[in-house]
mmCIF file with all atom_site columns, C-alpha atoms in Angstrom:
data_model
loop_
_atom_site.group_PDB
_atom_site.id
_atom_site.type_symbol
_atom_site.label_atom_id
_atom_site.label_alt_id
_atom_site.label_comp_id
_atom_site.label_asym_id
_atom_site.label_entity_id
_atom_site.label_seq_id
_atom_site.pdbx_PDB_ins_code
_atom_site.Cartn_x
_atom_site.Cartn_y
_atom_site.Cartn_z
_atom_site.occupancy
_atom_site.B_iso_or_equiv
_atom_site.pdbx_formal_charge
_atom_site.auth_seq_id
_atom_site.auth_comp_id
_atom_site.auth_asym_id
_atom_site.auth_atom_id
_atom_site.pdbx_PDB_model_num
ATOM 1   C CA . ASP T 1 1   ? 6.269   54.930 53.692 1.00 73.00 ? 289  ASP T CA 1
ATOM 2   C CA . VAL T 1 2   ? 3.876   57.870 52.947 1.00 74.00 ? 290  VAL T CA 1
ATOM 3   C CA . LYS T 1 3   ? 0.459   57.308 54.277 1.00 87.00 ? 291  LYS T CA 1
ATOM 4   C CA . VAL T 1 4   ? -2.564  59.307 53.084 1.00 94.00 ? 292  VAL T CA 1
ATOM 5   C CA . THR T 1 5   ? -6.082  57.949 54.390 1.00 95.00 ? 293  THR T CA 1
ATOM 6   C CA . GLN T 1 6   ? -9.486  59.070 53.406 1.00 96.00 ? 294  GLN T CA 1
ATOM 7   C CA . SER T 1 7   ? -12.601 58.490 55.857 1.00 91.00 ? 295  SER T CA 1
ATOM 8   C CA . SER T 1 8   ? -14.698 56.277 53.564 1.00 92.00 ? 296  SER T CA 1
ATOM 9   C CA . ARG T 1 9   ? -13.926 54.102 50.508 1.00 94.00 ? 297  ARG T CA 1
ATOM 10  C CA . TYR T 1 10  ? -17.458 54.240 49.611 1.00 96.00 ? 298  TYR T CA 1
ATOM 11  C CA . LEU T 1 11  ? -20.416 56.457 50.338 1.00 97.00 ? 299  LEU T CA 1
ATOM 12  C CA . VAL T 1 12  ? -23.865 56.856 49.251 1.00 97.00 ? 300  VAL T CA 1
ATOM 13  C CA . LYS T 1 13  ? -25.856 60.307 50.107 1.00 97.00 ? 301  LYS T CA 1
ATOM 14  C CA . ARG T 1 14  ? -29.050 61.593 49.068 1.00 97.00 ? 302  ARG T CA 1
ATOM 15  C CA . THR T 1 15  ? -29.555 64.991 47.302 1.00 98.00 ? 303  THR T CA 1
ATOM 16  C CA . GLY T 1 16  ? -29.376 67.978 49.260 1.00 97.00 ? 304  GLY T CA 1
ATOM 17  C CA . GLU T 1 17  ? -27.177 66.530 52.048 1.00 97.00 ? 305  GLU T CA 1
ATOM 18  C CA . LYS T 1 18  ? -24.332 68.009 53.317 1.00 97.00 ? 306  LYS T CA 1
ATOM 19  C CA . VAL T 1 19  ? -21.105 65.601 52.796 1.00 97.00 ? 307  VAL T CA 1
ATOM 20  C CA . PHE T 1 20  ? -17.960 65.602 54.471 1.00 97.00 ? 308  PHE T CA 1
ATOM 21  C CA . LEU T 1 21  ? -15.148 63.805 52.810 1.00 97.00 ? 309  LEU T CA 1
ATOM 22  C CA . GLU T 1 22  ? -12.164 63.487 55.189 1.00 97.00 ? 310  GLU T CA 1
ATOM 23  C CA . CYS T 1 23  ? -8.189  63.211 54.349 1.00 97.00 ? 311  CYS T CA 1
ATOM 24  C CA . VAL T 1 24  ? -5.352  62.741 56.637 1.00 96.00 ? 312  VAL T CA 1
ATOM 25  C CA . GLN T 1 25  ? -1.588  62.553 56.134 1.00 94.00 ? 313  GLN T CA 1
ATOM 26  C CA . ASP T 1 26  ? 0.924   61.398 58.297 1.00 89.00 ? 314  ASP T CA 1
ATOM 27  C CA . MET T 1 27  ? 4.029   63.016 56.757 1.00 86.00 ? 315  MET T CA 1
ATOM 28  C CA . ASP T 1 28  ? 3.704   66.731 57.850 1.00 84.00 ? 316  ASP T CA 1
ATOM 29  C CA . HIS T 1 29  ? 3.549   67.700 54.289 1.00 85.00 ? 317  HIS T CA 1
ATOM 30  C CA . GLU T 1 30  ? 2.272   71.088 53.955 1.00 85.00 ? 318  GLU T CA 1
ATOM 31  C CA . ASN T 1 31  ? 0.461   71.061 50.405 1.00 91.00 ? 319  ASN T CA 1
ATOM 32  C CA . MET T 1 32  ? -2.764  68.837 50.206 1.00 94.00 ? 320  MET T CA 1
ATOM 33  C CA . PHE T 1 33  ? -5.228  68.342 46.982 1.00 95.00 ? 321  PHE T CA 1
ATOM 34  C CA . TRP T 1 34  ? -8.700  67.192 46.331 1.00 97.00 ? 322  TRP T CA 1
ATOM 35  C CA . TYR T 1 35  ? -9.231  65.767 42.626 1.00 97.00 ? 323  TYR T CA 1
ATOM 36  C CA . ARG T 1 36  ? -12.370 64.217 41.315 1.00 96.00 ? 324  ARG T CA 1
ATOM 37  C CA . GLN T 1 37  ? -12.218 61.518 38.693 1.00 94.00 ? 325  GLN T CA 1
ATOM 38  C CA . ASP T 1 38  ? -14.880 60.838 36.105 1.00 93.00 ? 326  ASP T CA 1
ATOM 39  C CA . PRO T 1 39  ? -14.600 58.686 33.250 1.00 88.00 ? 327  PRO T CA 1
ATOM 40  C CA . GLY T 1 40  ? -13.298 60.182 30.159 1.00 85.00 ? 328  GLY T CA 1
ATOM 41  C CA . LEU T 1 41  ? -12.265 63.503 32.300 1.00 88.00 ? 329  LEU T CA 1
ATOM 42  C CA . GLY T 1 42  ? -9.114  62.393 33.790 1.00 89.00 ? 330  GLY T CA 1
ATOM 43  C CA . LEU T 1 43  ? -8.114  63.925 37.059 1.00 92.00 ? 331  LEU T CA 1
ATOM 44  C CA . ARG T 1 44  ? -9.527  67.282 37.837 1.00 94.00 ? 332  ARG T CA 1
ATOM 45  C CA . LEU T 1 45  ? -8.557  69.702 40.761 1.00 94.00 ? 333  LEU T CA 1
ATOM 46  C CA . ILE T 1 46  ? -11.168 71.111 42.954 1.00 96.00 ? 334  ILE T CA 1
ATOM 47  C CA . TYR T 1 47  ? -9.281  72.788 45.622 1.00 96.00 ? 335  TYR T CA 1
ATOM 48  C CA . PHE T 1 48  ? -5.724  72.666 47.156 1.00 94.00 ? 336  PHE T CA 1
ATOM 49  C CA . SER T 1 49  ? -4.181  73.887 50.509 1.00 94.00 ? 337  SER T CA 1
ATOM 50  C CA . TYR T 1 50  ? -0.599  74.683 50.824 1.00 89.00 ? 338  TYR T CA 1
ATOM 51  C CA . ASP T 1 51  ? -0.573  75.437 54.702 1.00 89.00 ? 339  ASP T CA 1
ATOM 52  C CA . VAL T 1 52  ? -2.878  75.295 57.339 1.00 91.00 ? 340  VAL T CA 1
ATOM 53  C CA . LYS T 1 53  ? -6.039  77.458 56.833 1.00 88.00 ? 341  LYS T CA 1
ATOM 54  C CA . MET T 1 54  ? -5.070  78.499 53.490 1.00 90.00 ? 342  MET T CA 1
ATOM 55  C CA . LYS T 1 55  ? -6.860  77.175 50.437 1.00 92.00 ? 343  LYS T CA 1
ATOM 56  C CA . GLU T 1 56  ? -6.952  77.906 46.639 1.00 93.00 ? 344  GLU T CA 1
ATOM 57  C CA . LYS T 1 57  ? -9.385  76.977 43.980 1.00 94.00 ? 345  LYS T CA 1
ATOM 58  C CA . GLY T 1 58  ? -8.611  74.367 41.615 1.00 93.00 ? 346  GLY T CA 1
ATOM 59  C CA . ASP T 1 59  ? -10.294 74.235 38.242 1.00 91.00 ? 347  ASP T CA 1
ATOM 60  C CA . ILE T 1 60  ? -13.751 72.909 39.431 1.00 96.00 ? 348  ILE T CA 1
ATOM 61  C CA . PRO T 1 61  ? -14.269 74.529 42.889 1.00 96.00 ? 349  PRO T CA 1
ATOM 62  C CA . GLU T 1 62  ? -18.024 75.210 42.225 1.00 96.00 ? 350  GLU T CA 1
ATOM 63  C CA . GLY T 1 63  ? -20.383 73.358 44.561 1.00 96.00 ? 351  GLY T CA 1
ATOM 64  C CA . TYR T 1 64  ? -17.432 72.435 46.861 1.00 97.00 ? 352  TYR T CA 1
ATOM 65  C CA . SER T 1 65  ? -15.779 73.798 49.821 1.00 97.00 ? 353  SER T CA 1
ATOM 66  C CA . VAL T 1 66  ? -12.717 72.797 52.011 1.00 97.00 ? 354  VAL T CA 1
ATOM 67  C CA . SER T 1 67  ? -11.358 72.915 55.483 1.00 96.00 ? 355  SER T CA 1
ATOM 68  C CA . ARG T 1 68  ? -7.861  72.691 56.943 1.00 96.00 ? 356  ARG T CA 1
ATOM 69  C CA . GLU T 1 69  ? -7.744  73.369 60.509 1.00 94.00 ? 357  GLU T CA 1
ATOM 70  C CA . LYS T 1 70  ? -4.869  71.155 61.221 1.00 94.00 ? 358  LYS T CA 1
ATOM 71  C CA . LYS T 1 71  ? -1.707  70.391 59.011 1.00 93.00 ? 359  LYS T CA 1
ATOM 72  C CA . GLU T 1 72  ? -2.470  66.531 58.634 1.00 94.00 ? 360  GLU T CA 1
ATOM 73  C CA . ARG T 1 73  ? -6.161  66.911 57.669 1.00 96.00 ? 361  ARG T CA 1
ATOM 74  C CA . PHE T 1 74  ? -7.662  68.216 54.558 1.00 97.00 ? 362  PHE T CA 1
ATOM 75  C CA . SER T 1 75  ? -11.352 68.039 54.332 1.00 97.00 ? 363  SER T CA 1
ATOM 76  C CA . LEU T 1 76  ? -13.989 68.602 51.307 1.00 98.00 ? 364  LEU T CA 1
ATOM 77  C CA . ILE T 1 77  ? -16.977 69.523 51.972 1.00 98.00 ? 365  ILE T CA 1
ATOM 78  C CA . LEU T 1 78  ? -20.319 69.322 49.590 1.00 97.00 ? 366  LEU T CA 1
ATOM 79  C CA . GLU T 1 79  ? -22.671 71.886 50.896 1.00 94.00 ? 367  GLU T CA 1
ATOM 80  C CA . SER T 1 80  ? -25.510 70.543 49.103 1.00 97.00 ? 368  SER T CA 1
ATOM 81  C CA . ALA T 1 81  ? -25.046 67.141 47.128 1.00 97.00 ? 369  ALA T CA 1
ATOM 82  C CA . SER T 1 82  ? -26.230 66.707 43.875 1.00 97.00 ? 370  SER T CA 1
ATOM 83  C CA . THR T 1 83  ? -26.335 64.032 41.251 1.00 97.00 ? 371  THR T CA 1
ATOM 84  C CA . ASN T 1 84  ? -23.493 65.393 39.303 1.00 97.00 ? 372  ASN T CA 1
ATOM 85  C CA . GLN T 1 85  ? -21.320 65.363 41.941 1.00 98.00 ? 373  GLN T CA 1
ATOM 86  C CA . THR T 1 86  ? -21.457 61.656 41.834 1.00 98.00 ? 374  THR T CA 1
ATOM 87  C CA . SER T 1 87  ? -17.763 60.558 41.352 1.00 97.00 ? 375  SER T CA 1
ATOM 88  C CA . MET T 1 88  ? -14.565 59.258 42.626 1.00 96.00 ? 376  MET T CA 1
ATOM 89  C CA . TYR T 1 89  ? -12.670 61.623 44.984 1.00 97.00 ? 377  TYR T CA 1
ATOM 90  C CA . LEU T 1 90  ? -8.965  61.489 45.331 1.00 97.00 ? 378  LEU T CA 1
ATOM 91  C CA . CYS T 1 91  ? -6.975  63.152 48.118 1.00 97.00 ? 379  CYS T CA 1
ATOM 92  C CA . ALA T 1 92  ? -3.212  63.716 47.631 1.00 95.00 ? 380  ALA T CA 1
ATOM 93  C CA . SER T 1 93  ? -0.399  65.455 49.764 1.00 93.00 ? 381  SER T CA 1
ATOM 94  C CA . ARG T 1 94  ? 2.728   66.426 48.223 1.00 90.00 ? 382  ARG T CA 1
ATOM 95  C CA . ILE T 1 95  ? 6.447   66.558 49.392 1.00 83.00 ? 383  ILE T CA 1
ATOM 96  C CA . THR T 1 96  ? 8.875   68.396 47.317 1.00 83.00 ? 384  THR T CA 1
ATOM 97  C CA . ASP T 1 97  ? 7.679   67.349 43.698 1.00 84.00 ? 385  ASP T CA 1
ATOM 98  C CA . THR T 1 98  ? 5.845   64.442 44.365 1.00 88.00 ? 386  THR T CA 1
ATOM 99  C CA . GLN T 1 99  ? 2.119   63.652 44.956 1.00 91.00 ? 387  GLN T CA 1
ATOM 100 C CA . TYR T 1 100 ? 0.918   60.836 47.130 1.00 92.00 ? 388  TYR T CA 1
ATOM 101 C CA . PHE T 1 101 ? -2.585  59.717 46.841 1.00 95.00 ? 389  PHE T CA 1
ATOM 102 C CA . GLY T 1 102 ? -5.178  58.277 49.245 1.00 95.00 ? 390  GLY T CA 1
ATOM 103 C CA . PRO T 1 103 ? -7.311  55.163 47.989 1.00 95.00 ? 391  PRO T CA 1
ATOM 104 C CA . GLY T 1 104 ? -9.988  57.292 46.798 1.00 95.00 ? 392  GLY T CA 1
ATOM 105 C CA . THR T 1 105 ? -13.881 57.506 48.085 1.00 96.00 ? 393  THR T CA 1
ATOM 106 C CA . ARG T 1 106 ? -16.333 56.557 45.636 1.00 96.00 ? 394  ARG T CA 1
ATOM 107 C CA . LEU T 1 107 ? -19.095 58.827 46.061 1.00 97.00 ? 395  LEU T CA 1
ATOM 108 C CA . THR T 1 108 ? -23.024 58.047 45.006 1.00 98.00 ? 396  THR T CA 1
ATOM 109 C CA . VAL T 1 109 ? -25.595 61.022 45.216 1.00 98.00 ? 397  VAL T CA 1
ATOM 110 C CA . LEU T 1 110 ? -29.170 59.442 44.787 1.00 97.00 ? 398  LEU T CA 1
ATOM 111 C CA . GLY G 2 1   ? 0.682   76.454 30.427 1.00 82.00 ? 1432 GLY G CA 1
ATOM 112 C CA . ASP G 2 2   ? 1.751   73.216 31.407 1.00 87.00 ? 1433 ASP G CA 1
ATOM 113 C CA . SER G 2 3   ? 0.333   70.093 29.400 1.00 91.00 ? 1434 SER G CA 1
ATOM 114 C CA . VAL G 2 4   ? 0.798   66.363 29.294 1.00 95.00 ? 1435 VAL G CA 1
ATOM 115 C CA . THR G 2 5   ? -0.250  64.248 26.312 1.00 96.00 ? 1436 THR G CA 1
ATOM 116 C CA . GLN G 2 6   ? -0.583  60.499 26.584 1.00 95.00 ? 1437 GLN G CA 1
ATOM 117 C CA . MET G 2 7   ? -0.921  57.700 23.980 1.00 88.00 ? 1438 MET G CA 1
ATOM 118 C CA . GLU G 2 8   ? -4.718  56.981 23.916 1.00 86.00 ? 1439 GLU G CA 1
ATOM 119 C CA . GLY G 2 9   ? -6.138  53.582 24.963 1.00 86.00 ? 1440 GLY G CA 1
ATOM 120 C CA . PRO G 2 10  ? -7.148  51.076 25.634 1.00 94.00 ? 1441 PRO G CA 1
ATOM 121 C CA . VAL G 2 11  ? -4.269  48.906 25.005 1.00 96.00 ? 1442 VAL G CA 1
ATOM 122 C CA . THR G 2 12  ? -4.632  45.142 25.351 1.00 97.00 ? 1443 THR G CA 1
ATOM 123 C CA . LEU G 2 13  ? -1.600  42.922 25.198 1.00 97.00 ? 1444 LEU G CA 1
ATOM 124 C CA . SER G 2 14  ? -0.769  39.228 25.606 1.00 97.00 ? 1445 SER G CA 1
ATOM 125 C CA . GLU G 2 15  ? 1.274   38.209 28.588 1.00 97.00 ? 1446 GLU G CA 1
ATOM 126 C CA . GLU G 2 16  ? 4.924   38.547 28.369 1.00 97.00 ? 1447 GLU G CA 1
ATOM 127 C CA . ALA G 2 17  ? 4.527   41.222 25.272 1.00 98.00 ? 1448 ALA G CA 1
ATOM 128 C CA . PHE G 2 18  ? 6.704   44.317 25.274 1.00 98.00 ? 1449 PHE G CA 1
ATOM 129 C CA . LEU G 2 19  ? 4.899   47.373 26.483 1.00 97.00 ? 1450 LEU G CA 1
ATOM 130 C CA . THR G 2 20  ? 5.158   51.015 25.681 1.00 97.00 ? 1451 THR G CA 1
ATOM 131 C CA . ILE G 2 21  ? 3.055   53.989 26.447 1.00 97.00 ? 1452 ILE G CA 1
ATOM 132 C CA . ASN G 2 22  ? 3.923   57.166 25.036 1.00 97.00 ? 1453 ASN G CA 1
ATOM 133 C CA . CYS G 2 23  ? 4.043   60.464 26.858 1.00 98.00 ? 1454 CYS G CA 1
ATOM 134 C CA . THR G 2 24  ? 4.935   64.079 25.868 1.00 97.00 ? 1455 THR G CA 1
ATOM 135 C CA . TYR G 2 25  ? 4.721   67.078 27.800 1.00 96.00 ? 1456 TYR G CA 1
ATOM 136 C CA . THR G 2 26  ? 4.963   70.849 27.539 1.00 94.00 ? 1457 THR G CA 1
ATOM 137 C CA . ALA G 2 27  ? 6.548   72.923 30.314 1.00 90.00 ? 1458 ALA G CA 1
ATOM 138 C CA . THR G 2 28  ? 7.688   76.420 30.867 1.00 81.00 ? 1459 THR G CA 1
ATOM 139 C CA . GLY G 2 29  ? 9.958   75.590 33.551 1.00 78.00 ? 1460 GLY G CA 1
ATOM 140 C CA . TYR G 2 30  ? 12.287  72.544 34.423 1.00 84.00 ? 1461 TYR G CA 1
ATOM 141 C CA . PRO G 2 31  ? 10.066  69.951 35.596 1.00 91.00 ? 1462 PRO G CA 1
ATOM 142 C CA . SER G 2 32  ? 10.197  66.633 37.186 1.00 93.00 ? 1463 SER G CA 1
ATOM 143 C CA . LEU G 2 33  ? 8.017   63.753 35.577 1.00 96.00 ? 1464 LEU G CA 1
ATOM 144 C CA . PHE G 2 34  ? 5.938   60.728 36.959 1.00 96.00 ? 1465 PHE G CA 1
ATOM 145 C CA . TRP G 2 35  ? 4.255   57.847 35.842 1.00 98.00 ? 1466 TRP G CA 1
ATOM 146 C CA . TYR G 2 36  ? 1.337   56.912 38.461 1.00 97.00 ? 1467 TYR G CA 1
ATOM 147 C CA . VAL G 2 37  ? -0.426  53.405 38.206 1.00 97.00 ? 1468 VAL G CA 1
ATOM 148 C CA . GLN G 2 38  ? -3.967  52.936 39.249 1.00 96.00 ? 1469 GLN G CA 1
ATOM 149 C CA . TYR G 2 39  ? -5.324  49.723 39.835 1.00 94.00 ? 1470 TYR G CA 1
ATOM 150 C CA . PRO G 2 40  ? -9.272  49.076 39.838 1.00 90.00 ? 1471 PRO G CA 1
ATOM 151 C CA . GLY G 2 41  ? -11.142 50.818 42.573 1.00 86.00 ? 1472 GLY G CA 1
ATOM 152 C CA . GLU G 2 42  ? -7.865  52.158 44.073 1.00 90.00 ? 1473 GLU G CA 1
ATOM 153 C CA . GLY G 2 43  ? -6.124  55.505 44.174 1.00 92.00 ? 1474 GLY G CA 1
ATOM 154 C CA . LEU G 2 44  ? -2.933  56.468 42.204 1.00 95.00 ? 1475 LEU G CA 1
ATOM 155 C CA . GLN G 2 45  ? 0.254   55.021 43.137 1.00 94.00 ? 1476 GLN G CA 1
ATOM 156 C CA . LEU G 2 46  ? 3.515   56.574 42.240 1.00 95.00 ? 1477 LEU G CA 1
ATOM 157 C CA . LEU G 2 47  ? 5.269   54.074 39.889 1.00 97.00 ? 1478 LEU G CA 1
ATOM 158 C CA . LEU G 2 48  ? 8.452   55.932 39.037 1.00 97.00 ? 1479 LEU G CA 1
ATOM 159 C CA . LYS G 2 49  ? 10.089  59.428 38.517 1.00 96.00 ? 1480 LYS G CA 1
ATOM 160 C CA . ALA G 2 50  ? 12.568  61.244 36.867 1.00 96.00 ? 1481 ALA G CA 1
ATOM 161 C CA . THR G 2 51  ? 13.903  64.866 37.987 1.00 93.00 ? 1482 THR G CA 1
ATOM 162 C CA . LYS G 2 52  ? 16.079  65.943 35.196 1.00 92.00 ? 1483 LYS G CA 1
ATOM 163 C CA . ALA G 2 53  ? 17.036  65.456 31.778 1.00 93.00 ? 1484 ALA G CA 1
ATOM 164 C CA . ASP G 2 54  ? 18.719  62.062 30.660 1.00 95.00 ? 1485 ASP G CA 1
ATOM 165 C CA . ASP G 2 55  ? 17.564  60.741 34.117 1.00 96.00 ? 1486 ASP G CA 1
ATOM 166 C CA . LYS G 2 56  ? 15.940  57.295 33.978 1.00 97.00 ? 1487 LYS G CA 1
ATOM 167 C CA . GLY G 2 57  ? 13.159  56.191 36.456 1.00 97.00 ? 1488 GLY G CA 1
ATOM 168 C CA . SER G 2 58  ? 12.448  52.405 37.101 1.00 97.00 ? 1489 SER G CA 1
ATOM 169 C CA . ASN G 2 59  ? 10.577  50.236 39.195 1.00 97.00 ? 1490 ASN G CA 1
ATOM 170 C CA . LYS G 2 60  ? 9.011   46.494 39.136 1.00 96.00 ? 1491 LYS G CA 1
ATOM 171 C CA . GLY G 2 61  ? 10.197  46.050 35.422 1.00 97.00 ? 1492 GLY G CA 1
ATOM 172 C CA . PHE G 2 62  ? 8.888   49.475 34.325 1.00 98.00 ? 1493 PHE G CA 1
ATOM 173 C CA . GLU G 2 63  ? 11.281  52.330 32.878 1.00 98.00 ? 1494 GLU G CA 1
ATOM 174 C CA . ALA G 2 64  ? 11.091  55.738 31.511 1.00 98.00 ? 1495 ALA G CA 1
ATOM 175 C CA . THR G 2 65  ? 13.718  58.086 30.357 1.00 98.00 ? 1496 THR G CA 1
ATOM 176 C CA . TYR G 2 66  ? 13.401  61.851 30.641 1.00 97.00 ? 1497 TYR G CA 1
ATOM 177 C CA . ARG G 2 67  ? 14.052  63.069 27.192 1.00 96.00 ? 1498 ARG G CA 1
ATOM 178 C CA . LYS G 2 68  ? 14.449  66.918 27.307 1.00 93.00 ? 1499 LYS G CA 1
ATOM 179 C CA . GLU G 2 69  ? 15.479  67.345 23.320 1.00 94.00 ? 1500 GLU G CA 1
ATOM 180 C CA . THR G 2 70  ? 11.834  65.279 22.282 1.00 95.00 ? 1501 THR G CA 1
ATOM 181 C CA . THR G 2 71  ? 9.973   66.536 25.505 1.00 96.00 ? 1502 THR G CA 1
ATOM 182 C CA . SER G 2 72  ? 8.961   62.994 26.199 1.00 97.00 ? 1503 SER G CA 1
ATOM 183 C CA . PHE G 2 73  ? 8.881   60.449 29.138 1.00 98.00 ? 1504 PHE G CA 1
ATOM 184 C CA . HIS G 2 74  ? 7.518   56.938 27.377 1.00 98.00 ? 1505 HIS G CA 1
ATOM 185 C CA . LEU G 2 75  ? 6.730   54.093 29.641 1.00 98.00 ? 1506 LEU G CA 1
ATOM 186 C CA . GLU G 2 76  ? 8.254   50.760 28.863 1.00 98.00 ? 1507 GLU G CA 1
ATOM 187 C CA . LYS G 2 77  ? 8.272   47.132 30.468 1.00 98.00 ? 1508 LYS G CA 1
ATOM 188 C CA . GLY G 2 78  ? 9.716   44.394 28.490 1.00 97.00 ? 1509 GLY G CA 1
ATOM 189 C CA . SER G 2 79  ? 7.424   41.386 29.503 1.00 96.00 ? 1510 SER G CA 1
ATOM 190 C CA . VAL G 2 80  ? 4.160   42.489 30.922 1.00 98.00 ? 1511 VAL G CA 1
ATOM 191 C CA . GLN G 2 81  ? 2.013   40.412 33.340 1.00 97.00 ? 1512 GLN G CA 1
ATOM 192 C CA . VAL G 2 82  ? -1.792  39.948 34.028 1.00 97.00 ? 1513 VAL G CA 1
ATOM 193 C CA . SER G 2 83  ? -1.176  41.928 37.188 1.00 96.00 ? 1514 SER G CA 1
ATOM 194 C CA . ASP G 2 84  ? -0.010  44.933 35.283 1.00 97.00 ? 1515 ASP G CA 1
ATOM 195 C CA . SER G 2 85  ? -3.608  45.419 33.980 1.00 97.00 ? 1516 SER G CA 1
ATOM 196 C CA . ALA G 2 86  ? -4.225  49.103 35.389 1.00 97.00 ? 1517 ALA G CA 1
ATOM 197 C CA . VAL G 2 87  ? -4.580  52.565 34.124 1.00 96.00 ? 1518 VAL G CA 1
ATOM 198 C CA . TYR G 2 88  ? -1.398  54.508 33.743 1.00 97.00 ? 1519 TYR G CA 1
ATOM 199 C CA . PHE G 2 89  ? -0.790  58.132 34.047 1.00 97.00 ? 1520 PHE G CA 1
ATOM 200 C CA . CYS G 2 90  ? 1.892   60.418 33.106 1.00 97.00 ? 1521 CYS G CA 1
ATOM 201 C CA . ALA G 2 91  ? 2.483   63.595 34.800 1.00 95.00 ? 1522 ALA G CA 1
ATOM 202 C CA . LEU G 2 92  ? 4.503   66.741 35.303 1.00 93.00 ? 1523 LEU G CA 1
ATOM 203 C CA . SER G 2 93  ? 5.509   68.665 38.303 1.00 90.00 ? 1524 SER G CA 1
ATOM 204 C CA . ASP G 2 94  ? 7.291   72.121 38.391 1.00 80.00 ? 1525 ASP G CA 1
ATOM 205 C CA . GLN G 2 95  ? 7.909   73.522 41.781 1.00 69.00 ? 1526 GLN G CA 1
ATOM 206 C CA . ASN G 2 96  ? 8.921   76.851 40.351 1.00 64.00 ? 1527 ASN G CA 1
ATOM 207 C CA . THR G 2 97  ? 5.693   77.541 38.504 1.00 58.00 ? 1528 THR G CA 1
ATOM 208 C CA . ASN G 2 98  ? 2.050   76.891 38.655 1.00 54.00 ? 1529 ASN G CA 1
ATOM 209 C CA . ALA G 2 99  ? 1.890   76.911 42.614 1.00 61.00 ? 1530 ALA G CA 1
ATOM 210 C CA . GLY G 2 100 ? 3.482   73.374 42.485 1.00 66.00 ? 1531 GLY G CA 1
ATOM 211 C CA . LYS G 2 101 ? 0.450   71.835 41.292 1.00 80.00 ? 1532 LYS G CA 1
ATOM 212 C CA . SER G 2 102 ? 0.890   68.751 38.964 1.00 88.00 ? 1533 SER G CA 1
ATOM 213 C CA . THR G 2 103 ? -0.279  68.343 35.564 1.00 91.00 ? 1534 THR G CA 1
ATOM 214 C CA . PHE G 2 104 ? -1.475  64.991 34.720 1.00 93.00 ? 1535 PHE G CA 1
ATOM 215 C CA . GLY G 2 105 ? -2.358  63.122 31.459 1.00 94.00 ? 1536 GLY G CA 1
ATOM 216 C CA . ASP G 2 106 ? -5.905  61.501 30.831 1.00 93.00 ? 1537 ASP G CA 1
ATOM 217 C CA . GLY G 2 107 ? -4.621  57.748 31.672 1.00 95.00 ? 1538 GLY G CA 1
ATOM 218 C CA . THR G 2 108 ? -4.045  54.823 29.685 1.00 96.00 ? 1539 THR G CA 1
ATOM 219 C CA . THR G 2 109 ? -5.813  51.640 30.328 1.00 95.00 ? 1540 THR G CA 1
ATOM 220 C CA . LEU G 2 110 ? -3.714  48.492 30.006 1.00 97.00 ? 1541 LEU G CA 1
ATOM 221 C CA . THR G 2 111 ? -5.339  45.346 29.752 1.00 97.00 ? 1542 THR G CA 1
ATOM 222 C CA . VAL G 2 112 ? -3.306  41.952 29.604 1.00 97.00 ? 1543 VAL G CA 1
ATOM 223 C CA . LYS G 2 113 ? -4.436  38.934 28.452 1.00 97.00 ? 1544 LYS G CA 1
ATOM 224 C CA . PRO G 2 114 ? -3.080  35.545 29.653 1.00 95.00 ? 1545 PRO G CA 1
#
């Protein structure tokens, strides 16, 4: 079974803090993705990566950056967290045509 | 570009009722089609998929058939249970276009009452 893990299920941070969300997959997948999910807005793609050290902006990259130093790990970074970044963050990895998701991190920024 | 349109929710059914959640798509290539399910507080789980026209995906009593002529992939289940209460997402993925990204519908919330 494909396993995608995320470092935290719940996270509470303060405005202006630097926040790291970690995602690890165990299946040697090349493609990895970060989404945020908000009520009424569905899934929105923040960034994706198709190889180590490679990254592409998604639909809403502003306020975020990513890091992929190793194939199995894809990190999402909020450089200076703001209250409008309170959301559910979902990581996924992809093999052939199928994406597999982690359990999600619910981030609250106070 | 690619798009997925799902039936708007929420959908409320009684236990053992028949379920249909409609999904239609627009794609320039020949996509694979998916249904994902999200239980409260969880990430998305792959429910079923179909990779070419007339394929039927099935899992846990759910079925969906890839209909190219109507560009549809409707999700069905003959008898729903309370445990099926969740949000269901229709999605497509075209490896030949869009850098392999998936396109998701907005999700349909299903509540099944005992």
